[in-house]
């Protein structure tokens, strides 16, 4: 810390971190929060980005104010350019709320390949750690759905065993078009398990149909679970009735 820091309340990074309570203050005068957000936007430290990102984790009333502040925060973080990327990636990895905002920011600052990589890393972290709220998993799984990227399928596969039906369904949708052979058995296991709910079973039928996998070895278990428009063809593949 320099001599000037003694009189100004600490270094730039320290000042940024001290503003976090104001940025995440849900009640009281909104002008206090808005001033703190603007001050952070004028700093050029990674810590300022990290504190700004915390604004996305709360919702304030009225919702119009909340939306305006978040859009303003979005533009401020974006203005940091590539310097904002490491704090955003860390935020995506470690923070449960506001995943959509982090992905939207990365989409503005890096290539889609890099965004997919960040999603994969976050999914791998989530698959190895317990999280109470499934929302982050669902958002990440939706984001990688349709991505023709070899990293995606292995990262998605563990979520077929998630506790949340919404997560299982999102994982099935993400795997469906990838035709990832190692997913065949887990999909069939999920489809035929006694505890699997009807919504998940229907999604599993759809994913197996889209993947083109044969279910001949499980035909006796699969047939009773078929619902419209799904049928088994002579090759033991699930098809949609025309």
mmCIF file of C-alpha atoms in Angstrom:
data_model
loop_
_atom_site.group_PDB
_atom_site.id
_atom_site.type_symbol
_atom_site.label_atom_id
_atom_site.label_comp_id
_atom_site.label_asym_id
_atom_site.label_seq_id
_atom_site.Cartn_x
_atom_site.Cartn_y
_atom_site.Cartn_z
ATOM 1 C CA UNK A 1 0.000 0.000 0.000
ATOM 2 C CA UNK A 2 1.350 3.392 -0.939
ATOM 3 C CA UNK A 3 1.180 6.659 1.002
ATOM 4 C CA UNK A 4 -1.786 7.816 -1.117
ATOM 5 C CA UNK A 5 -3.668 4.621 -0.237
ATOM 6 C CA UNK A 6 -3.559 5.530 3.449
ATOM 7 C CA UNK A 7 -5.560 8.674 2.744
ATOM 8 C CA UNK A 8 -7.902 7.177 0.128
ATOM 9 C CA UNK A 9 -8.994 4.071 2.011
ATOM 10 C CA UNK A 10 -6.756 1.379 0.516
ATOM 11 C CA UNK A 11 -5.620 0.162 -2.876
ATOM 12 C CA UNK A 12 -7.908 -0.044 -5.886
ATOM 13 C CA UNK A 13 -8.671 -3.741 -5.420
ATOM 14 C CA UNK A 14 -9.423 -3.175 -1.740
ATOM 15 C CA UNK A 15 -11.766 -0.332 -2.586
ATOM 16 C CA UNK A 16 -13.586 -2.560 -5.057
ATOM 17 C CA UNK A 17 -14.087 -5.316 -2.497
ATOM 18 C CA UNK A 18 -15.326 -2.833 0.098
ATOM 19 C CA UNK A 19 -18.123 -1.801 -2.273
ATOM 20 C CA UNK A 20 -19.622 -5.303 -2.407
ATOM 21 C CA UNK A 21 -22.042 -4.808 0.534
ATOM 22 C CA UNK A 22 -23.465 -1.749 -1.241
ATOM 23 C CA UNK A 23 -23.741 -3.512 -4.608
ATOM 24 C CA UNK A 24 -25.654 -6.407 -3.035
ATOM 25 C CA UNK A 25 -27.836 -4.238 -0.786
ATOM 26 C CA UNK A 26 -31.435 -5.191 -1.579
ATOM 27 C CA UNK A 27 -33.129 -2.590 0.572
ATOM 28 C CA UNK A 28 -32.589 1.048 1.394
ATOM 29 C CA UNK A 29 -31.842 3.899 -0.982
ATOM 30 C CA UNK A 30 -31.206 2.443 -4.467
ATOM 31 C CA UNK A 31 -29.015 5.454 -5.241
ATOM 32 C CA UNK A 32 -26.383 4.038 -2.862
ATOM 33 C CA UNK A 33 -26.271 0.772 -4.781
ATOM 34 C CA UNK A 34 -26.300 2.507 -8.156
ATOM 35 C CA UNK A 35 -23.442 4.811 -7.159
ATOM 36 C CA UNK A 36 -21.354 1.840 -6.054
ATOM 37 C CA UNK A 37 -22.034 0.072 -9.358
ATOM 38 C CA UNK A 38 -20.927 3.135 -11.304
ATOM 39 C CA UNK A 39 -17.774 3.523 -9.188
ATOM 40 C CA UNK A 40 -16.833 -0.086 -9.862
ATOM 41 C CA UNK A 41 -17.381 0.398 -13.578
ATOM 42 C CA UNK A 42 -14.821 3.197 -13.536
ATOM 43 C CA UNK A 43 -12.164 1.013 -11.893
ATOM 44 C CA UNK A 44 -9.802 -1.160 -13.900
ATOM 45 C CA UNK A 45 -9.172 -4.073 -11.581
ATOM 46 C CA UNK A 46 -10.351 -7.709 -11.864
ATOM 47 C CA UNK A 47 -11.753 -7.371 -8.355
ATOM 48 C CA UNK A 48 -14.136 -4.705 -9.649
ATOM 49 C CA UNK A 49 -15.528 -7.184 -12.164
ATOM 50 C CA UNK A 50 -15.987 -9.808 -9.459
ATOM 51 C CA UNK A 51 -17.950 -7.364 -7.299
ATOM 52 C CA UNK A 52 -20.059 -6.184 -10.227
ATOM 53 C CA UNK A 53 -20.972 -9.791 -11.011
ATOM 54 C CA UNK A 54 -22.378 -10.118 -7.502
ATOM 55 C CA UNK A 55 -25.130 -7.684 -8.541
ATOM 56 C CA UNK A 56 -26.606 -10.402 -10.754
ATOM 57 C CA UNK A 57 -27.120 -12.674 -7.744
ATOM 58 C CA UNK A 58 -29.823 -10.518 -6.127
ATOM 59 C CA UNK A 59 -33.219 -9.207 -7.207
ATOM 60 C CA UNK A 60 -34.552 -5.870 -6.019
ATOM 61 C CA UNK A 61 -37.917 -4.145 -6.194
ATOM 62 C CA UNK A 62 -39.326 -2.766 -8.359
ATOM 63 C CA UNK A 63 -38.423 -5.231 -11.093
ATOM 64 C CA UNK A 64 -37.998 -2.457 -13.646
ATOM 65 C CA UNK A 65 -35.215 -1.004 -11.500
ATOM 66 C CA UNK A 66 -33.689 -4.449 -11.100
ATOM 67 C CA UNK A 67 -33.681 -5.006 -14.864
ATOM 68 C CA UNK A 68 -32.218 -1.563 -15.585
ATOM 69 C CA UNK A 69 -29.443 -1.987 -13.035
ATOM 70 C CA UNK A 70 -28.538 -5.443 -14.314
ATOM 71 C CA UNK A 71 -28.358 -4.227 -17.913
ATOM 72 C CA UNK A 72 -26.184 -1.308 -16.790
ATOM 73 C CA UNK A 73 -23.960 -3.708 -14.841
ATOM 74 C CA UNK A 74 -23.768 -5.966 -17.895
ATOM 75 C CA UNK A 75 -22.510 -3.106 -20.068
ATOM 76 C CA UNK A 76 -19.981 -2.050 -17.423
ATOM 77 C CA UNK A 77 -18.560 -5.555 -17.101
ATOM 78 C CA UNK A 78 -18.433 -5.887 -20.891
ATOM 79 C CA UNK A 79 -16.441 -2.658 -21.077
ATOM 80 C CA UNK A 80 -13.566 -4.353 -19.233
ATOM 81 C CA UNK A 81 -13.039 -6.485 -22.346
ATOM 82 C CA UNK A 82 -10.786 -9.532 -22.081
ATOM 83 C CA UNK A 83 -9.797 -8.514 -18.542
ATOM 84 C CA UNK A 84 -13.304 -9.461 -17.453
ATOM 85 C CA UNK A 85 -13.047 -13.039 -18.708
ATOM 86 C CA UNK A 86 -11.115 -14.699 -15.837
ATOM 87 C CA UNK A 87 -13.439 -13.271 -13.132
ATOM 88 C CA UNK A 88 -16.510 -14.296 -15.170
ATOM 89 C CA UNK A 89 -15.183 -17.841 -15.626
ATOM 90 C CA UNK A 90 -14.479 -18.068 -11.896
ATOM 91 C CA UNK A 91 -17.961 -16.736 -11.146
ATOM 92 C CA UNK A 92 -19.494 -19.313 -13.487
ATOM 93 C CA UNK A 93 -17.586 -22.102 -11.803
ATOM 94 C CA UNK A 94 -18.207 -21.156 -8.175
ATOM 95 C CA UNK A 95 -21.528 -19.299 -8.024
ATOM 96 C CA UNK A 96 -24.945 -20.963 -8.321
ATOM 97 C CA UNK A 97 -27.211 -18.010 -9.257
ATOM 98 C CA UNK A 98 -26.965 -15.816 -12.359
ATOM 99 C CA UNK A 99 -25.490 -18.460 -14.647
ATOM 100 C CA UNK A 100 -27.376 -17.030 -17.641
ATOM 101 C CA UNK A 101 -25.810 -13.610 -17.119
ATOM 102 C CA UNK A 102 -22.302 -15.095 -16.962
ATOM 103 C CA UNK A 103 -22.875 -17.046 -20.168
ATOM 104 C CA UNK A 104 -24.325 -14.004 -21.891
ATOM 105 C CA UNK A 105 -21.255 -11.970 -20.926
ATOM 106 C CA UNK A 106 -18.845 -14.649 -22.105
ATOM 107 C CA UNK A 107 -20.758 -14.784 -25.377
ATOM 108 C CA UNK A 108 -19.912 -11.119 -25.906
ATOM 109 C CA UNK A 109 -16.237 -11.436 -24.992
ATOM 110 C CA UNK A 110 -14.918 -14.785 -26.244
ATOM 111 C CA UNK A 111 -15.529 -17.300 -29.016
ATOM 112 C CA UNK A 112 -18.330 -19.846 -28.825
ATOM 113 C CA UNK A 113 -15.688 -22.559 -28.517
ATOM 114 C CA UNK A 114 -14.364 -20.886 -25.366
ATOM 115 C CA UNK A 115 -17.882 -20.467 -23.964
ATOM 116 C CA UNK A 116 -18.499 -24.172 -24.516
ATOM 117 C CA UNK A 117 -15.229 -24.946 -22.754
ATOM 118 C CA UNK A 118 -16.274 -22.856 -19.759
ATOM 119 C CA UNK A 119 -19.633 -24.656 -19.679
ATOM 120 C CA UNK A 120 -17.945 -28.054 -19.815
ATOM 121 C CA UNK A 121 -15.604 -27.126 -16.971
ATOM 122 C CA UNK A 122 -18.521 -25.883 -14.891
ATOM 123 C CA UNK A 123 -20.503 -29.065 -15.586
ATOM 124 C CA UNK A 124 -17.541 -31.230 -14.599
ATOM 125 C CA UNK A 125 -17.252 -29.316 -11.343
ATOM 126 C CA UNK A 126 -20.987 -29.663 -10.669
ATOM 127 C CA UNK A 127 -21.001 -33.392 -11.374
ATOM 128 C CA UNK A 128 -18.373 -33.858 -8.672
ATOM 129 C CA UNK A 129 -19.963 -31.604 -6.036
ATOM 130 C CA UNK A 130 -23.405 -31.593 -4.420
ATOM 131 C CA UNK A 131 -25.622 -28.602 -5.178
ATOM 132 C CA UNK A 132 -29.085 -28.110 -3.774
ATOM 133 C CA UNK A 133 -30.486 -25.968 -6.580
ATOM 134 C CA UNK A 134 -30.734 -27.659 -10.009
ATOM 135 C CA UNK A 135 -31.190 -24.398 -11.923
ATOM 136 C CA UNK A 136 -27.503 -23.863 -12.707
ATOM 137 C CA UNK A 137 -27.168 -27.390 -14.103
ATOM 138 C CA UNK A 138 -30.241 -26.932 -16.284
ATOM 139 C CA UNK A 139 -29.013 -23.592 -17.667
ATOM 140 C CA UNK A 140 -25.581 -25.037 -18.517
ATOM 141 C CA UNK A 141 -27.072 -28.164 -20.075
ATOM 142 C CA UNK A 142 -29.419 -26.099 -22.217
ATOM 143 C CA UNK A 143 -26.501 -23.958 -23.343
ATOM 144 C CA UNK A 144 -24.468 -26.918 -24.617
ATOM 145 C CA UNK A 145 -27.458 -28.600 -26.292
ATOM 146 C CA UNK A 146 -26.877 -28.760 -30.037
ATOM 147 C CA UNK A 147 -23.139 -28.073 -29.740
ATOM 148 C CA UNK A 148 -21.139 -30.419 -31.954
ATOM 149 C CA UNK A 149 -18.171 -30.556 -29.626
ATOM 150 C CA UNK A 150 -16.393 -33.703 -28.428
ATOM 151 C CA UNK A 151 -16.077 -32.286 -24.916
ATOM 152 C CA UNK A 152 -19.819 -31.982 -24.364
ATOM 153 C CA UNK A 153 -21.133 -35.556 -24.193
ATOM 154 C CA UNK A 154 -18.711 -36.875 -21.521
ATOM 155 C CA UNK A 155 -19.442 -33.818 -19.366
ATOM 156 C CA UNK A 156 -23.210 -34.241 -19.739
ATOM 157 C CA UNK A 157 -23.423 -38.007 -19.200
ATOM 158 C CA UNK A 158 -23.170 -37.991 -15.362
ATOM 159 C CA UNK A 159 -26.309 -35.853 -15.125
ATOM 160 C CA UNK A 160 -28.486 -38.753 -16.240
ATOM 161 C CA UNK A 161 -28.107 -39.864 -12.608
ATOM 162 C CA UNK A 162 -28.953 -36.499 -11.072
ATOM 163 C CA UNK A 163 -31.581 -36.287 -8.331
ATOM 164 C CA UNK A 164 -33.607 -33.695 -10.263
ATOM 165 C CA UNK A 165 -35.953 -34.779 -13.062
ATOM 166 C CA UNK A 166 -35.448 -31.413 -14.768
ATOM 167 C CA UNK A 167 -31.699 -32.004 -14.864
ATOM 168 C CA UNK A 168 -32.127 -35.543 -16.226
ATOM 169 C CA UNK A 169 -34.434 -34.256 -18.968
ATOM 170 C CA UNK A 170 -31.998 -31.465 -19.892
ATOM 171 C CA UNK A 171 -29.147 -33.984 -20.030
ATOM 172 C CA UNK A 172 -31.177 -36.319 -22.259
ATOM 173 C CA UNK A 173 -31.934 -33.462 -24.656
ATOM 174 C CA UNK A 174 -28.270 -32.461 -24.759
ATOM 175 C CA UNK A 175 -27.162 -36.029 -25.508
ATOM 176 C CA UNK A 176 -29.912 -36.853 -27.988
ATOM 177 C CA UNK A 177 -28.343 -35.429 -31.145
ATOM 178 C CA UNK A 178 -24.758 -36.348 -30.255
ATOM 179 C CA UNK A 179 -25.237 -40.103 -30.846
ATOM 180 C CA UNK A 180 -22.698 -40.755 -28.095
ATOM 181 C CA UNK A 181 -22.447 -44.549 -27.819
ATOM 182 C CA UNK A 182 -21.411 -44.606 -24.128
ATOM 183 C CA UNK A 183 -24.743 -42.907 -23.348
ATOM 184 C CA UNK A 184 -26.821 -45.808 -24.706
ATOM 185 C CA UNK A 185 -26.710 -48.008 -21.616
ATOM 186 C CA UNK A 186 -27.260 -45.146 -19.124
ATOM 187 C CA UNK A 187 -30.229 -43.933 -21.208
ATOM 188 C CA UNK A 188 -31.744 -47.417 -21.207
ATOM 189 C CA UNK A 189 -31.087 -47.824 -17.503
ATOM 190 C CA UNK A 190 -32.856 -44.533 -16.827
ATOM 191 C CA UNK A 191 -35.771 -45.426 -19.100
ATOM 192 C CA UNK A 192 -36.389 -48.811 -17.501
ATOM 193 C CA UNK A 193 -35.715 -48.001 -13.840
ATOM 194 C CA UNK A 194 -38.798 -48.465 -11.654
ATOM 195 C CA UNK A 195 -38.323 -45.121 -9.948
ATOM 196 C CA UNK A 196 -38.097 -43.111 -13.178
ATOM 197 C CA UNK A 197 -41.021 -40.725 -13.601
ATOM 198 C CA UNK A 198 -43.155 -40.588 -16.735
ATOM 199 C CA UNK A 199 -41.760 -37.220 -17.885
ATOM 200 C CA UNK A 200 -38.226 -38.563 -17.761
ATOM 201 C CA UNK A 201 -39.234 -41.821 -19.473
ATOM 202 C CA UNK A 202 -40.775 -39.886 -22.354
ATOM 203 C CA UNK A 203 -37.620 -37.782 -22.682
ATOM 204 C CA UNK A 204 -35.505 -40.943 -22.626
ATOM 205 C CA UNK A 205 -37.613 -42.459 -25.428
ATOM 206 C CA UNK A 206 -37.135 -39.282 -27.435
ATOM 207 C CA UNK A 207 -33.377 -39.224 -26.821
ATOM 208 C CA UNK A 208 -32.989 -42.888 -27.770
ATOM 209 C CA UNK A 209 -35.009 -42.294 -30.937
ATOM 210 C CA UNK A 210 -32.898 -39.276 -31.909
ATOM 211 C CA UNK A 211 -29.678 -41.144 -31.126
ATOM 212 C CA UNK A 212 -30.681 -44.093 -33.309
ATOM 213 C CA UNK A 213 -29.559 -46.630 -30.738
ATOM 214 C CA UNK A 214 -30.836 -50.205 -30.909
ATOM 215 C CA UNK A 215 -32.640 -51.434 -27.789
ATOM 216 C CA UNK A 216 -32.999 -55.049 -28.961
ATOM 217 C CA UNK A 217 -31.250 -56.403 -25.855
ATOM 218 C CA UNK A 218 -33.812 -54.602 -23.679
ATOM 219 C CA UNK A 219 -36.811 -55.014 -25.969
ATOM 220 C CA UNK A 220 -38.955 -56.829 -23.382
ATOM 221 C CA UNK A 221 -38.388 -54.030 -20.860
ATOM 222 C CA UNK A 222 -38.787 -51.171 -23.332
ATOM 223 C CA UNK A 223 -41.954 -52.232 -25.164
ATOM 224 C CA UNK A 224 -44.333 -51.765 -22.173
ATOM 225 C CA UNK A 225 -42.974 -48.244 -21.715
ATOM 226 C CA UNK A 226 -43.676 -47.042 -25.253
ATOM 227 C CA UNK A 227 -46.148 -44.154 -25.532
ATOM 228 C CA UNK A 228 -47.341 -42.243 -28.576
ATOM 229 C CA UNK A 229 -45.764 -41.431 -30.936
ATOM 230 C CA UNK A 230 -42.965 -43.924 -30.190
ATOM 231 C CA UNK A 231 -42.793 -47.450 -31.637
ATOM 232 C CA UNK A 232 -40.103 -50.105 -32.021
ATOM 233 C CA UNK A 233 -39.094 -51.040 -35.538
ATOM 234 C CA UNK A 234 -37.948 -54.520 -36.630
ATOM 235 C CA UNK A 235 -34.314 -53.581 -35.924
ATOM 236 C CA UNK A 236 -35.149 -52.729 -32.345
ATOM 237 C CA UNK A 237 -34.784 -48.980 -32.791
ATOM 238 C CA UNK A 238 -37.242 -46.523 -31.308
ATOM 239 C CA UNK A 239 -39.011 -44.498 -33.992
ATOM 240 C CA UNK A 240 -41.667 -41.808 -34.039
ATOM 241 C CA UNK A 241 -44.851 -42.945 -35.717
ATOM 242 C CA UNK A 242 -45.498 -40.985 -38.915
#
